Structures are given as structure tokens and as C-alpha cells.
PDB file of C-alpha atoms in Angstrom:
ATOM      1  CA  MET A   1     -38.892 -14.681 -45.424  1.00 48.00           C
ATOM      2  CA  THR A   2     -41.579 -16.800 -47.146  1.00 69.00           C
ATOM      3  CA  ASP A   3     -41.558 -20.592 -47.009  1.00 81.00           C
ATOM      4  CA  THR A   4     -40.592 -20.737 -50.693  1.00 83.00           C
ATOM      5  CA  ASN A   5     -37.664 -18.358 -50.190  1.00 86.00           C
ATOM      6  CA  SER A   6     -36.533 -20.386 -47.202  1.00 87.00           C
ATOM      7  CA  GLN A   7     -36.724 -23.590 -49.256  1.00 87.00           C
ATOM      8  CA  LEU A   8     -34.766 -21.980 -52.099  1.00 89.00           C
ATOM      9  CA  GLU A   9     -32.063 -20.753 -49.747  1.00 89.00           C
ATOM     10  CA  LYS A  10     -31.729 -24.240 -48.270  1.00 89.00           C
ATOM     11  CA  ALA A  11     -31.594 -25.861 -51.723  1.00 85.00           C
ATOM     12  CA  PHE A  12     -28.904 -23.463 -52.964  1.00 89.00           C
ATOM     13  CA  ASP A  13     -26.849 -24.115 -49.826  1.00 90.00           C
ATOM     14  CA  ILE A  14     -27.035 -27.872 -50.442  1.00 91.00           C
ATOM     15  CA  ILE A  15     -26.187 -27.607 -54.158  1.00 90.00           C
ATOM     16  CA  GLN A  16     -22.606 -26.604 -53.361  1.00 87.00           C
ATOM     17  CA  ILE A  17     -22.043 -29.666 -51.155  1.00 91.00           C
ATOM     18  CA  ASN A  18     -24.344 -32.293 -52.608  1.00 93.00           C
ATOM     19  CA  PRO A  19     -25.941 -31.311 -55.939  1.00 92.00           C
ATOM     20  CA  GLU A  20     -27.696 -34.669 -56.252  1.00 92.00           C
ATOM     21  CA  LYS A  21     -29.421 -34.221 -52.907  1.00 91.00           C
ATOM     22  CA  SER A  22     -30.453 -30.659 -53.816  1.00 92.00           C
ATOM     23  CA  LEU A  23     -32.563 -31.975 -56.728  1.00 93.00           C
ATOM     24  CA  ALA A  24     -35.192 -33.233 -54.289  1.00 91.00           C
ATOM     25  CA  ASN A  25     -35.345 -29.812 -52.632  1.00 91.00           C
ATOM     26  CA  PHE A  26     -35.890 -28.037 -55.945  1.00 92.00           C
ATOM     27  CA  ASP A  27     -38.494 -30.645 -56.960  1.00 92.00           C
ATOM     28  CA  GLU A  28     -40.406 -29.970 -53.753  1.00 90.00           C
ATOM     29  CA  ILE A  29     -40.629 -26.274 -54.642  1.00 91.00           C
ATOM     30  CA  LEU A  30     -41.607 -27.035 -58.241  1.00 93.00           C
ATOM     31  CA  GLU A  31     -44.415 -29.342 -57.114  1.00 92.00           C
ATOM     32  CA  ASN A  32     -46.129 -26.306 -55.599  1.00 90.00           C
ATOM     33  CA  ASN A  33     -45.192 -23.941 -58.437  1.00 91.00           C
ATOM     34  CA  SER A  34     -43.984 -25.577 -61.636  1.00 92.00           C
ATOM     35  CA  LYS A  35     -43.080 -22.175 -63.120  1.00 93.00           C
ATOM     36  CA  ASN A  36     -40.791 -20.975 -60.338  1.00 94.00           C
ATOM     37  CA  VAL A  37     -37.893 -19.806 -62.526  1.00 95.00           C
ATOM     38  CA  GLU A  38     -35.406 -19.589 -59.666  1.00 95.00           C
ATOM     39  CA  ALA A  39     -36.087 -23.200 -58.665  1.00 94.00           C
ATOM     40  CA  MET A  40     -35.897 -24.315 -62.300  1.00 96.00           C
ATOM     41  CA  ASN A  41     -32.520 -22.631 -62.733  1.00 96.00           C
ATOM     42  CA  GLY A  42     -31.346 -24.125 -59.451  1.00 95.00           C
ATOM     43  CA  LYS A  43     -32.345 -27.624 -60.514  1.00 94.00           C
ATOM     44  CA  ALA A  44     -30.677 -27.154 -63.913  1.00 96.00           C
ATOM     45  CA  SER A  45     -27.521 -25.859 -62.197  1.00 95.00           C
ATOM     46  CA  ALA A  46     -27.473 -28.991 -60.027  1.00 95.00           C
ATOM     47  CA  TYR A  47     -27.613 -31.106 -63.186  1.00 95.00           C
ATOM     48  CA  MET A  48     -24.722 -29.030 -64.596  1.00 95.00           C
ATOM     49  CA  LYS A  49     -22.646 -29.861 -61.519  1.00 94.00           C
ATOM     50  CA  LEU A  50     -23.514 -33.528 -62.029  1.00 94.00           C
ATOM     51  CA  ASN A  51     -22.436 -33.180 -65.685  1.00 94.00           C
ATOM     52  CA  GLN A  52     -25.908 -34.171 -66.865  1.00 96.00           C
ATOM     53  CA  ILE A  53     -25.898 -31.581 -69.622  1.00 96.00           C
ATOM     54  CA  ASN A  54     -28.983 -32.709 -71.567  1.00 96.00           C
ATOM     55  CA  GLU A  55     -31.180 -32.620 -68.462  1.00 96.00           C
ATOM     56  CA  ALA A  56     -29.796 -29.213 -67.506  1.00 96.00           C
ATOM     57  CA  GLU A  57     -30.366 -27.759 -70.967  1.00 97.00           C
ATOM     58  CA  GLU A  58     -33.958 -28.966 -71.128  1.00 97.00           C
ATOM     59  CA  ILE A  59     -34.794 -27.175 -67.875  1.00 97.00           C
ATOM     60  CA  PHE A  60     -32.896 -23.996 -68.817  1.00 97.00           C
ATOM     61  CA  ASP A  61     -34.875 -23.898 -72.091  1.00 97.00           C
ATOM     62  CA  LYS A  62     -38.182 -24.115 -70.204  1.00 96.00           C
ATOM     63  CA  SER A  63     -36.975 -21.472 -67.763  1.00 97.00           C
ATOM     64  CA  ILE A  64     -36.067 -19.074 -70.599  1.00 97.00           C
ATOM     65  CA  GLU A  65     -39.499 -19.579 -72.184  1.00 97.00           C
ATOM     66  CA  ILE A  66     -41.092 -18.353 -68.952  1.00 96.00           C
ATOM     67  CA  LYS A  67     -38.590 -15.586 -68.182  1.00 96.00           C
ATOM     68  CA  PRO A  68     -35.034 -15.161 -69.541  1.00 96.00           C
ATOM     69  CA  THR A  69     -32.490 -14.694 -66.755  1.00 96.00           C
ATOM     70  CA  PRO A  70     -28.702 -14.175 -66.762  1.00 96.00           C
ATOM     71  CA  THR A  71     -28.249 -17.519 -64.967  1.00 95.00           C
ATOM     72  CA  ALA A  72     -30.067 -19.488 -67.652  1.00 97.00           C
ATOM     73  CA  LEU A  73     -28.532 -17.601 -70.589  1.00 97.00           C
ATOM     74  CA  ILE A  74     -24.961 -17.890 -69.303  1.00 97.00           C
ATOM     75  CA  ASN A  75     -25.386 -21.608 -68.706  1.00 97.00           C
ATOM     76  CA  LYS A  76     -26.868 -22.056 -72.172  1.00 97.00           C
ATOM     77  CA  GLY A  77     -23.733 -20.350 -73.506  1.00 97.00           C
ATOM     78  CA  ILE A  78     -21.498 -22.679 -71.488  1.00 97.00           C
ATOM     79  CA  ILE A  79     -23.414 -25.702 -72.800  1.00 97.00           C
ATOM     80  CA  ALA A  80     -23.112 -24.445 -76.396  1.00 96.00           C
ATOM     81  CA  LYS A  81     -19.353 -23.987 -75.913  1.00 95.00           C
ATOM     82  CA  LYS A  82     -19.042 -27.559 -74.583  1.00 94.00           C
ATOM     83  CA  ARG A  83     -20.737 -28.721 -77.793  1.00 94.00           C
ATOM     84  CA  GLN A  84     -18.390 -26.576 -79.894  1.00 91.00           C
ATOM     85  CA  ASP A  85     -21.337 -24.493 -81.097  1.00 93.00           C
ATOM     86  CA  TYR A  86     -19.325 -21.313 -80.712  1.00 92.00           C
ATOM     87  CA  GLU A  87     -21.691 -18.924 -82.468  1.00 92.00           C
ATOM     88  CA  SER A  88     -24.596 -19.941 -80.234  1.00 94.00           C
ATOM     89  CA  ALA A  89     -22.362 -19.561 -77.178  1.00 95.00           C
ATOM     90  CA  LEU A  90     -21.416 -16.009 -78.187  1.00 94.00           C
ATOM     91  CA  ASN A  91     -25.069 -15.174 -78.855  1.00 95.00           C
ATOM     92  CA  PHE A  92     -26.174 -16.398 -75.426  1.00 96.00           C
ATOM     93  CA  PHE A  93     -23.449 -14.328 -73.735  1.00 96.00           C
ATOM     94  CA  ASN A  94     -24.514 -11.272 -75.766  1.00 95.00           C
ATOM     95  CA  GLN A  95     -28.122 -11.811 -74.682  1.00 96.00           C
ATOM     96  CA  THR A  96     -26.898 -11.913 -71.082  1.00 96.00           C
ATOM     97  CA  ASN A  97     -25.218  -8.527 -71.550  1.00 93.00           C
ATOM     98  CA  LYS A  98     -28.405  -7.006 -72.941  1.00 94.00           C
ATOM     99  CA  LEU A  99     -30.429  -8.364 -70.045  1.00 94.00           C
ATOM    100  CA  ASN A 100     -27.928  -7.271 -67.390  1.00 93.00           C
ATOM    101  CA  PRO A 101     -25.003  -5.046 -68.505  1.00 90.00           C
ATOM    102  CA  ARG A 102     -23.368  -5.539 -65.093  1.00 87.00           C
ATOM    103  CA  MET A 103     -22.576  -9.111 -66.130  1.00 91.00           C
ATOM    104  CA  LYS A 104     -20.204  -7.855 -68.820  1.00 89.00           C
ATOM    105  CA  ASN A 105     -17.000  -8.588 -66.892  1.00 87.00           C
ATOM    106  CA  ILE A 106     -18.074 -12.226 -66.548  1.00 92.00           C
ATOM    107  CA  THR A 107     -19.322 -12.597 -70.115  1.00 94.00           C
ATOM    108  CA  CYS A 108     -16.120 -11.018 -71.470  1.00 93.00           C
ATOM    109  CA  ILE A 109     -14.102 -13.816 -69.863  1.00 94.00           C
ATOM    110  CA  LEU A 110     -16.505 -16.465 -71.168  1.00 95.00           C
ATOM    111  CA  LYS A 111     -16.562 -15.010 -74.687  1.00 95.00           C
ATOM    112  CA  ASN A 112     -12.768 -14.890 -74.828  1.00 94.00           C
ATOM    113  CA  GLU A 113     -12.682 -18.556 -73.788  1.00 94.00           C
ATOM    114  CA  VAL A 114     -14.908 -19.263 -76.796  1.00 93.00           C
ATOM    115  CA  PHE A 115     -12.575 -17.367 -79.129  1.00 91.00           C
ATOM    116  CA  ASP A 116      -9.643 -19.332 -77.681  1.00 90.00           C
ATOM    117  CA  CYS A 117     -11.368 -22.525 -78.857  1.00 88.00           C
ATOM    118  CA  ILE A 118     -11.548 -21.472 -82.510  1.00 82.00           C
ATOM    119  CA  ASP A 119      -9.113 -23.500 -84.605  1.00 78.00           C
ATOM    120  CA  LEU A 120      -6.990 -20.887 -86.371  1.00 68.00           C
ATOM    121  CA  GLU A 121      -5.301 -23.546 -88.510  1.00 68.00           C
ATOM    122  CA  ASP A 122      -8.596 -24.745 -89.975  1.00 71.00           C
ATOM    123  CA  ASP A 123      -9.562 -22.676 -93.019  1.00 66.00           C
ATOM    124  CA  ASN A 124     -13.142 -23.914 -92.649  1.00 66.00           C
ATOM    125  CA  SER A 125     -13.362 -22.752 -89.037  1.00 66.00           C
ATOM    126  CA  GLU A 126     -15.347 -19.542 -89.485  1.00 67.00           C
ATOM    127  CA  LEU A 127     -18.183 -17.658 -87.839  1.00 76.00           C
ATOM    128  CA  THR A 128     -21.055 -17.738 -90.333  1.00 81.00           C
ATOM    129  CA  LEU A 129     -22.297 -14.492 -88.793  1.00 81.00           C
ATOM    130  CA  PHE A 130     -19.689 -12.627 -90.855  1.00 86.00           C
ATOM    131  CA  ASN A 131     -18.375 -12.582 -94.400  1.00 89.00           C
ATOM    132  CA  LYS A 132     -15.009 -14.030 -95.381  1.00 89.00           C
ATOM    133  CA  GLU A 133     -13.152 -10.712 -95.128  1.00 92.00           C
ATOM    134  CA  VAL A 134     -14.353 -10.069 -91.570  1.00 92.00           C
ATOM    135  CA  ASN A 135     -13.601 -13.667 -90.576  1.00 90.00           C
ATOM    136  CA  LEU A 136     -10.039 -13.312 -91.866  1.00 90.00           C
ATOM    137  CA  LEU A 137      -9.556 -10.132 -89.818  1.00 94.00           C
ATOM    138  CA  ILE A 138     -10.920 -11.815 -86.676  1.00 93.00           C
ATOM    139  CA  LYS A 139      -8.707 -14.872 -87.124  1.00 92.00           C
ATOM    140  CA  LYS A 140      -5.670 -12.691 -87.825  1.00 94.00           C
ATOM    141  CA  GLY A 141      -6.417 -10.718 -84.667  1.00 95.00           C
ATOM    142  CA  LEU A 142      -6.640 -13.946 -82.666  1.00 93.00           C
ATOM    143  CA  GLU A 143      -3.302 -15.081 -84.114  1.00 93.00           C
ATOM    144  CA  TYR A 144      -1.710 -11.802 -83.034  1.00 95.00           C
ATOM    145  CA  LYS A 145      -3.309 -12.237 -79.609  1.00 93.00           C
ATOM    146  CA  LYS A 146      -1.590 -15.612 -79.172  1.00 92.00           C
ATOM    147  CA  GLU A 147       1.708 -13.924 -80.059  1.00 93.00           C
ATOM    148  CA  ASN A 148       1.019 -11.119 -77.520  1.00 92.00           C
ATOM    149  CA  LYS A 149       0.989  -8.548 -80.345  1.00 94.00           C
ATOM    150  CA  TYR A 150      -1.881  -6.631 -78.812  1.00 94.00           C
ATOM    151  CA  TRP A 151      -1.629  -3.441 -80.908  1.00 95.00           C
ATOM    152  CA  ASP A 152      -1.747  -5.489 -84.130  1.00 95.00           C
ATOM    153  CA  SER A 153      -4.570  -7.559 -82.683  1.00 96.00           C
ATOM    154  CA  LEU A 154      -6.542  -4.414 -81.834  1.00 96.00           C
ATOM    155  CA  GLU A 155      -6.041  -3.102 -85.371  1.00 95.00           C
ATOM    156  CA  CYS A 156      -7.592  -6.282 -86.803  1.00 96.00           C
ATOM    157  CA  TYR A 157     -10.620  -6.210 -84.489  1.00 96.00           C
ATOM    158  CA  GLU A 158     -11.341  -2.556 -85.173  1.00 96.00           C
ATOM    159  CA  SER A 159     -10.945  -3.097 -88.926  1.00 96.00           C
ATOM    160  CA  ALA A 160     -13.434  -5.983 -88.679  1.00 95.00           C
ATOM    161  CA  ILE A 161     -15.928  -3.695 -86.924  1.00 96.00           C
ATOM    162  CA  GLN A 162     -15.470  -1.050 -89.634  1.00 95.00           C
ATOM    163  CA  LYS A 163     -16.337  -3.701 -92.227  1.00 95.00           C
ATOM    164  CA  ASP A 164     -19.344  -4.958 -90.242  1.00 94.00           C
ATOM    165  CA  GLU A 165     -20.766  -2.977 -87.311  1.00 92.00           C
ATOM    166  CA  ASN A 166     -22.521  -6.120 -86.072  1.00 90.00           C
ATOM    167  CA  ALA A 167     -19.090  -7.521 -85.178  1.00 92.00           C
ATOM    168  CA  SER A 168     -18.806  -4.991 -82.349  1.00 93.00           C
ATOM    169  CA  GLN A 169     -21.019  -6.935 -79.923  1.00 91.00           C
ATOM    170  CA  TYR A 170     -18.984 -10.095 -80.572  1.00 92.00           C
ATOM    171  CA  LEU A 171     -15.499  -8.566 -80.434  1.00 94.00           C
ATOM    172  CA  ASP A 172     -16.118  -6.265 -77.459  1.00 94.00           C
ATOM    173  CA  SER A 173     -14.664  -8.870 -75.089  1.00 94.00           C
ATOM    174  CA  LEU A 174     -11.427  -9.136 -77.088  1.00 95.00           C
ATOM    175  CA  ILE A 175     -11.078  -5.347 -77.201  1.00 95.00           C
ATOM    176  CA  HIS A 176     -11.856  -5.163 -73.472  1.00 94.00           C
ATOM    177  CA  GLU A 177      -9.022  -7.627 -72.864  1.00 94.00           C
ATOM    178  CA  ILE A 178      -6.591  -5.314 -74.691  1.00 95.00           C
ATOM    179  CA  ASN A 179      -7.853  -2.308 -72.720  1.00 95.00           C
ATOM    180  CA  ILE A 180      -7.027  -4.205 -69.525  1.00 93.00           C
ATOM    181  CA  ILE A 181      -3.497  -4.906 -70.831  1.00 94.00           C
ATOM    182  CA  ILE A 182      -3.048  -1.166 -71.442  1.00 95.00           C
ATOM    183  CA  GLU A 183      -4.571  -0.226 -68.084  1.00 94.00           C
ATOM    184  CA  ASN A 184      -2.254  -2.616 -66.245  1.00 93.00           C
ATOM    185  CA  LYS A 185       0.726  -0.783 -67.741  1.00 94.00           C
ATOM    186  CA  PHE A 186      -0.280   2.617 -66.336  1.00 95.00           C
ATOM    187  CA  LEU A 187       2.145   4.198 -63.891  1.00 94.00           C
ATOM    188  CA  PHE A 188       1.296   6.118 -60.749  1.00 94.00           C
ATOM    189  CA  LYS A 189       3.007   7.350 -57.637  1.00 91.00           C
ATOM    190  CA  ARG A 190       2.298   5.297 -54.545  1.00 89.00           C
ATOM    191  CA  PRO A 191       1.351   7.714 -51.773  1.00 86.00           C
ATOM    192  CA  GLU A 192       3.341   7.972 -48.582  1.00 83.00           C
ATOM    193  CA  TYR A 193       1.139   8.040 -45.526  1.00 81.00           C
ATOM    194  CA  ASP A 194       0.919  11.161 -43.424  1.00 84.00           C
ATOM    195  CA  ASP A 195      -1.782  12.072 -40.961  1.00 84.00           C
ATOM    196  CA  THR A 196      -3.818  14.308 -43.267  1.00 91.00           C
ATOM    197  CA  GLN A 197      -7.270  13.924 -44.785  1.00 93.00           C
ATOM    198  CA  ILE A 198      -5.877  13.997 -48.329  1.00 93.00           C
ATOM    199  CA  SER A 199      -3.386  11.228 -47.582  1.00 92.00           C
ATOM    200  CA  ARG A 200      -6.067   9.033 -46.015  1.00 94.00           C
ATOM    201  CA  LEU A 201      -8.461   9.583 -48.929  1.00 95.00           C
ATOM    202  CA  ARG A 202      -5.761   8.818 -51.515  1.00 94.00           C
ATOM    203  CA  ILE A 203      -4.807   5.567 -49.794  1.00 94.00           C
ATOM    204  CA  GLU A 204      -8.431   4.476 -49.341  1.00 95.00           C
ATOM    205  CA  GLY A 205      -9.108   5.267 -53.005  1.00 95.00           C
ATOM    206  CA  LEU A 206      -6.149   3.188 -54.171  1.00 94.00           C
ATOM    207  CA  GLN A 207      -7.256   0.311 -51.950  1.00 94.00           C
ATOM    208  CA  LYS A 208     -10.677   0.410 -53.611  1.00 94.00           C
ATOM    209  CA  LEU A 209      -9.057   0.539 -57.047  1.00 93.00           C
ATOM    210  CA  LEU A 210      -6.242  -1.994 -56.672  1.00 92.00           C
ATOM    211  CA  LEU A 211      -7.308  -4.400 -53.938  1.00 91.00           C
ATOM    212  CA  GLU A 212     -11.083  -4.422 -54.360  1.00 91.00           C
ATOM    213  CA  ALA A 213     -11.186  -3.736 -58.132  1.00 88.00           C
ATOM    214  CA  ASN A 214     -13.889  -1.142 -57.542  1.00 92.00           C
ATOM    215  CA  PRO A 215     -12.992   1.863 -59.722  1.00 93.00           C
ATOM    216  CA  TYR A 216     -16.368   3.560 -59.257  1.00 93.00           C
ATOM    217  CA  GLU A 217     -16.013   3.737 -55.491  1.00 96.00           C
ATOM    218  CA  ALA A 218     -12.328   4.647 -55.806  1.00 96.00           C
ATOM    219  CA  LEU A 219     -13.333   7.622 -57.926  1.00 97.00           C
ATOM    220  CA  THR A 220     -15.527   8.985 -55.122  1.00 97.00           C
ATOM    221  CA  TYR A 221     -12.458   9.139 -52.849  1.00 97.00           C
ATOM    222  CA  PHE A 222     -10.311  10.823 -55.498  1.00 97.00           C
ATOM    223  CA  ASN A 223     -13.053  13.369 -56.220  1.00 97.00           C
ATOM    224  CA  ARG A 224     -13.122  14.222 -52.512  1.00 97.00           C
ATOM    225  CA  VAL A 225      -9.360  14.857 -52.631  1.00 97.00           C
ATOM    226  CA  LEU A 226      -9.770  17.132 -55.649  1.00 97.00           C
ATOM    227  CA  LYS A 227     -12.483  19.119 -53.873  1.00 97.00           C
ATOM    228  CA  ILE A 228      -9.925  19.877 -51.171  1.00 96.00           C
ATOM    229  CA  ASP A 229      -7.058  20.491 -53.615  1.00 96.00           C
ATOM    230  CA  ASN A 230      -7.851  20.541 -57.339  1.00 97.00           C
ATOM    231  CA  GLN A 231      -4.122  20.760 -58.112  1.00 97.00           C
ATOM    232  CA  ASP A 232      -3.222  17.465 -56.422  1.00 97.00           C
ATOM    233  CA  ILE A 233      -1.205  16.064 -59.315  1.00 97.00           C
ATOM    234  CA  ASP A 234      -1.032  12.434 -58.190  1.00 97.00           C
ATOM    235  CA  THR A 235      -4.796  12.267 -57.649  1.00 97.00           C
ATOM    236  CA  LEU A 236      -5.444  13.835 -61.055  1.00 98.00           C
ATOM    237  CA  ASN A 237      -3.367  10.998 -62.508  1.00 98.00           C
ATOM    238  CA  TYR A 238      -5.360   8.386 -60.538  1.00 97.00           C
ATOM    239  CA  LYS A 239      -8.610   9.876 -61.821  1.00 98.00           C
ATOM    240  CA  ALA A 240      -7.359   9.827 -65.422  1.00 98.00           C
ATOM    241  CA  ILE A 241      -6.583   6.111 -65.070  1.00 97.00           C
ATOM    242  CA  ILE A 242     -10.103   5.390 -63.819  1.00 97.00           C
ATOM    243  CA  LEU A 243     -11.653   7.380 -66.668  1.00 97.00           C
ATOM    244  CA  PHE A 244      -9.777   5.147 -69.122  1.00 97.00           C
ATOM    245  CA  ASN A 245     -11.132   2.132 -67.219  1.00 93.00           C
ATOM    246  CA  GLN A 246     -14.615   3.541 -67.877  1.00 93.00           C
ATOM    247  CA  ASN A 247     -13.879   3.847 -71.630  1.00 93.00           C
ATOM    248  CA  LYS A 248     -13.778   7.649 -71.388  1.00 96.00           C
ATOM    249  CA  CYS A 249     -10.517   8.108 -73.264  1.00 97.00           C
ATOM    250  CA  ASN A 250     -10.921  11.785 -74.125  1.00 97.00           C
ATOM    251  CA  GLN A 251     -11.762  12.674 -70.527  1.00 98.00           C
ATOM    252  CA  SER A 252      -8.829  10.560 -69.391  1.00 98.00           C
ATOM    253  CA  ILE A 253      -6.480  12.582 -71.616  1.00 98.00           C
ATOM    254  CA  LYS A 254      -8.015  15.790 -70.264  1.00 98.00           C
ATOM    255  CA  TYR A 255      -6.964  14.817 -66.730  1.00 98.00           C
ATOM    256  CA  PHE A 256      -3.476  13.746 -67.818  1.00 98.00           C
ATOM    257  CA  ASP A 257      -3.206  17.195 -69.419  1.00 98.00           C
ATOM    258  CA  LYS A 258      -4.204  18.806 -66.119  1.00 98.00           C
ATOM    259  CA  CYS A 259      -1.251  17.002 -64.542  1.00 98.00           C
ATOM    260  CA  LEU A 260       1.077  18.248 -67.266  1.00 97.00           C
ATOM    261  CA  ARG A 261      -0.100  21.852 -66.906  1.00 97.00           C
ATOM    262  CA  ILE A 262       1.007  21.642 -63.282  1.00 97.00           C
ATOM    263  CA  ASP A 263       4.302  19.922 -64.175  1.00 96.00           C
ATOM    264  CA  GLU A 264       5.121  19.455 -67.866  1.00 93.00           C
ATOM    265  CA  ASN A 265       7.686  16.770 -66.994  1.00 91.00           C
ATOM    266  CA  TYR A 266       5.404  14.729 -64.726  1.00 95.00           C
ATOM    267  CA  HIS A 267       6.473  11.425 -66.239  1.00 94.00           C
ATOM    268  CA  TYR A 268       3.578   9.333 -64.901  1.00 95.00           C
ATOM    269  CA  ALA A 269       1.083  11.382 -66.916  1.00 96.00           C
ATOM    270  CA  LEU A 270       3.327  11.563 -70.006  1.00 95.00           C
ATOM    271  CA  PHE A 271       3.728   7.785 -70.073  1.00 95.00           C
ATOM    272  CA  ASN A 272       0.059   7.045 -69.411  1.00 96.00           C
ATOM    273  CA  LYS A 273      -1.166   9.662 -71.864  1.00 97.00           C
ATOM    274  CA  SER A 274       1.029   8.216 -74.629  1.00 96.00           C
ATOM    275  CA  LEU A 275      -0.644   4.802 -74.208  1.00 96.00           C
ATOM    276  CA  VAL A 276      -4.165   6.252 -74.301  1.00 97.00           C
ATOM    277  CA  LEU A 277      -3.255   8.278 -77.407  1.00 96.00           C
ATOM    278  CA  LEU A 278      -1.959   5.111 -79.079  1.00 95.00           C
ATOM    279  CA  ARG A 279      -5.194   3.373 -78.117  1.00 96.00           C
ATOM    280  CA  ILE A 280      -7.367   5.979 -79.850  1.00 95.00           C
ATOM    281  CA  LYS A 281      -5.009   6.357 -82.838  1.00 93.00           C
ATOM    282  CA  ARG A 282      -3.816   9.889 -82.112  1.00 94.00           C
ATOM    283  CA  PHE A 283      -0.390   8.701 -83.146  1.00 93.00           C
ATOM    284  CA  LYS A 284       1.555  11.957 -83.618  1.00 92.00           C
ATOM    285  CA  GLU A 285       0.595  13.144 -80.139  1.00 94.00           C
ATOM    286  CA  ALA A 286       1.556   9.749 -78.689  1.00 94.00           C
ATOM    287  CA  VAL A 287       5.002   9.969 -80.301  1.00 92.00           C
ATOM    288  CA  PHE A 288       5.418  13.510 -78.935  1.00 92.00           C
ATOM    289  CA  CYS A 289       4.852  12.215 -75.369  1.00 93.00           C
ATOM    290  CA  PHE A 290       7.235   9.320 -75.971  1.00 92.00           C
ATOM    291  CA  GLU A 291       9.985  11.564 -77.347  1.00 91.00           C
ATOM    292  CA  LYS A 292       9.573  14.041 -74.511  1.00 92.00           C
ATOM    293  CA  LEU A 293      10.197  11.220 -72.045  1.00 91.00           C
ATOM    294  CA  LEU A 294      13.074   9.885 -74.138  1.00 87.00           C
ATOM    295  CA  ASN A 295      14.800  13.274 -74.264  1.00 88.00           C
ATOM    296  CA  ASN A 296      14.661  13.720 -70.503  1.00 85.00           C
ATOM    297  CA  PRO A 297      17.532  11.807 -68.810  1.00 83.00           C
ATOM    298  CA  GLU A 298      15.577  11.788 -65.548  1.00 82.00           C
ATOM    299  CA  SER A 299      12.825   9.761 -67.250  1.00 83.00           C
ATOM    300  CA  TYR A 300      15.062   6.869 -68.289  1.00 82.00           C
ATOM    301  CA  SER A 301      13.574   4.538 -65.671  1.00 85.00           C
ATOM    302  CA  ILE A 302      10.119   5.369 -67.067  1.00 85.00           C
ATOM    303  CA  THR A 303      10.874   4.835 -70.761  1.00 83.00           C
ATOM    304  CA  LYS A 304      12.084   1.337 -69.833  1.00 84.00           C
ATOM    305  CA  LYS A 305       8.457   0.579 -68.930  1.00 86.00           C
ATOM    306  CA  TYR A 306       7.466   0.619 -72.602  1.00 88.00           C
ATOM    307  CA  ASP A 307       7.454  -2.993 -73.749  1.00 86.00           C
ATOM    308  CA  THR A 308       8.541  -4.384 -77.115  1.00 87.00           C
ATOM    309  CA  GLU A 309       5.087  -4.018 -78.651  1.00 89.00           C
ATOM    310  CA  ASP A 310       4.833  -0.355 -77.608  1.00 90.00           C
ATOM    311  CA  ILE A 311       8.237   0.443 -79.123  1.00 86.00           C
ATOM    312  CA  LYS A 312       7.351  -1.478 -82.269  1.00 86.00           C
ATOM    313  CA  LYS A 313       4.121   0.514 -82.636  1.00 86.00           C
ATOM    314  CA  ILE A 314       5.901   3.837 -82.119  1.00 86.00           C
ATOM    315  CA  ASN A 315       8.578   2.879 -84.670  1.00 83.00           C
ATOM    316  CA  GLN A 316       5.864   1.974 -87.189  1.00 82.00           C
ATOM    317  CA  ILE A 317       4.351   5.431 -86.728  1.00 81.00           C
ATOM    318  CA  ASN A 318       7.717   7.163 -87.175  1.00 75.00           C
ATOM    319  CA  MET A 319       8.470   5.145 -90.310  1.00 72.00           C
ATOM    320  CA  GLY A 320       5.015   5.920 -91.695  1.00 63.00           C
TER     321      GLY A 320
END
């Protein structure tokens, strides 16, 4: 480890305990190299912790001029949000995504916090990035969001994107939030442990998925199960859920269908498939899954899992 790296590590350790004291450590590094971006971002972050926003912003700006980094861009977005400059905040978070797509989970949360700040009662509160029609759709979607009407909210966001493709990069966080709501409703059978390789792999995969929120690693375990037994119906259902998590809706449906070819009344797959079909607007097929569950007395405990918004959406389709 170089002296500079050692100094940086020490400064970042101190910043958590005593941000004011850490400023001297970052200054020492910057005396030797005034363009050390990591030290600049560290010093600016210390100022953020001290709530000295102007000082922090000035350093982040200089840092970005030398080399844009996710740290600087995210903090610039946070500063813009504090100043109620919501469009700039969204733009900085979008720039972060372009620079490092792996930051998307973090920027989605931050972008949604920005949307939560928009005054829906104020007719003059609009994003100048979009025309009046798109703004109305976005605001209507946000109103539905506050009322937990997520299907109606989704309809507004997707209509806004149809009107203006540029809206996609701004509304992706709101759509991602709805996808998470849908994903959290998915049903699956919890495996019972027995001393077999398949059982161990299933349980380890679910631990990765549910406890560690690591769907990519979970998928490697489920794929190993399916190499041993490609007809393992519960694991096919787990894999379909992960494919939805990865925005691969058509592949997700393909794996739910594999479950249903093994057992046409496998209610976990019927329920989950109906939600994915609703999500991608294949409404008639979604209603078919719903009615198949409804007409099976053994599935009563499953149909109760549909919430009010799901039933409302299905009724709208039937009435249409």
C-alpha cells in the first residue's frame, strides 16, 4: 500500500467519527497532489457531514471537472435536492447511472425521494424537461402512487414514456419501485430440508435471494438444481421469479409455463404468472390464470393473496 493510499484510508476512517478532524488529513494529501480526486471527494464528503453545503459543492465541482465519479455526482444530486432543484438532482442521478449502472439500486431510491418532494397540489410545479401533457401524466402517476394504486400509476408512467421517450430515464426509478411491489407479492413453496444435494442447493439459493438480496448468485444455485433435475417444479418457479427481477418478463413466463406443463394446477406459478402478464399488458392471459385459480376450490387460499388493486385491475379488464 502506497503512502497516499494509507493516508486516504486513515482519513476515511476518521471521517465517520470526526469529519472536522478528517479535513486536515485530506488537506495533507492534497498539498502533495491537488488533483487527487479521491481526496477531493473525501474532503467534500466531510463538509457534507458538517452541513457546510457550499464548501462541499465547490470541491465536488472541481472534482467532476478533473474526473466525474459516482461519489461526486450522487452528492451533487443530493445537494440539488436540498435546494429544491429537482430537475438537476434527477440529472445528476442519471449521470451516475450512466457512469456506473451498478449504482442503479441506490439512485432509484434517491430519485424516488426527489419525486416525493414534488408538490402535486401546485399547478406550477412541473419538470421543464417535459411538455404539459407528459407532466400531467407524471403528476397523476405520483398521485396514484400516494394512494397505493400501483397499476394505475404504472399506466400513467408508461403513457408518459410513449409521449416522450426521454422520460424513460427519469421515470425508471418509479417503474422499478412498482416492479418491486409485484415481485414482493410472488408466491413460492418454502423447501423442507432433507439430506440431499438438491435440498441443500435450494435452501442456499433462497438464502442468497431472500436474506442477502443477491438474485444473481441465487440463480447459480437454482441452475445447479435444474442440471440435476430439470423437472424440479419449485426450482423452476424460483428461477422464473429471478428472471422477472432481472426485467426478463418473457423468459420469466416461459419458466412459469414449464411449471404448469408439469402440473397445470400448480398454483404458485399460476398466481405469479398472472401478475407478470398484468405487468406486460397481456391482459386476457392474465385473466385466464386468475379464473383458473378462482375455479379451483383448492386454490382459495391463493386467490386471497390478490390484493384490492389486483382485483380492481382484473375487473377493469373483464368490463372492457
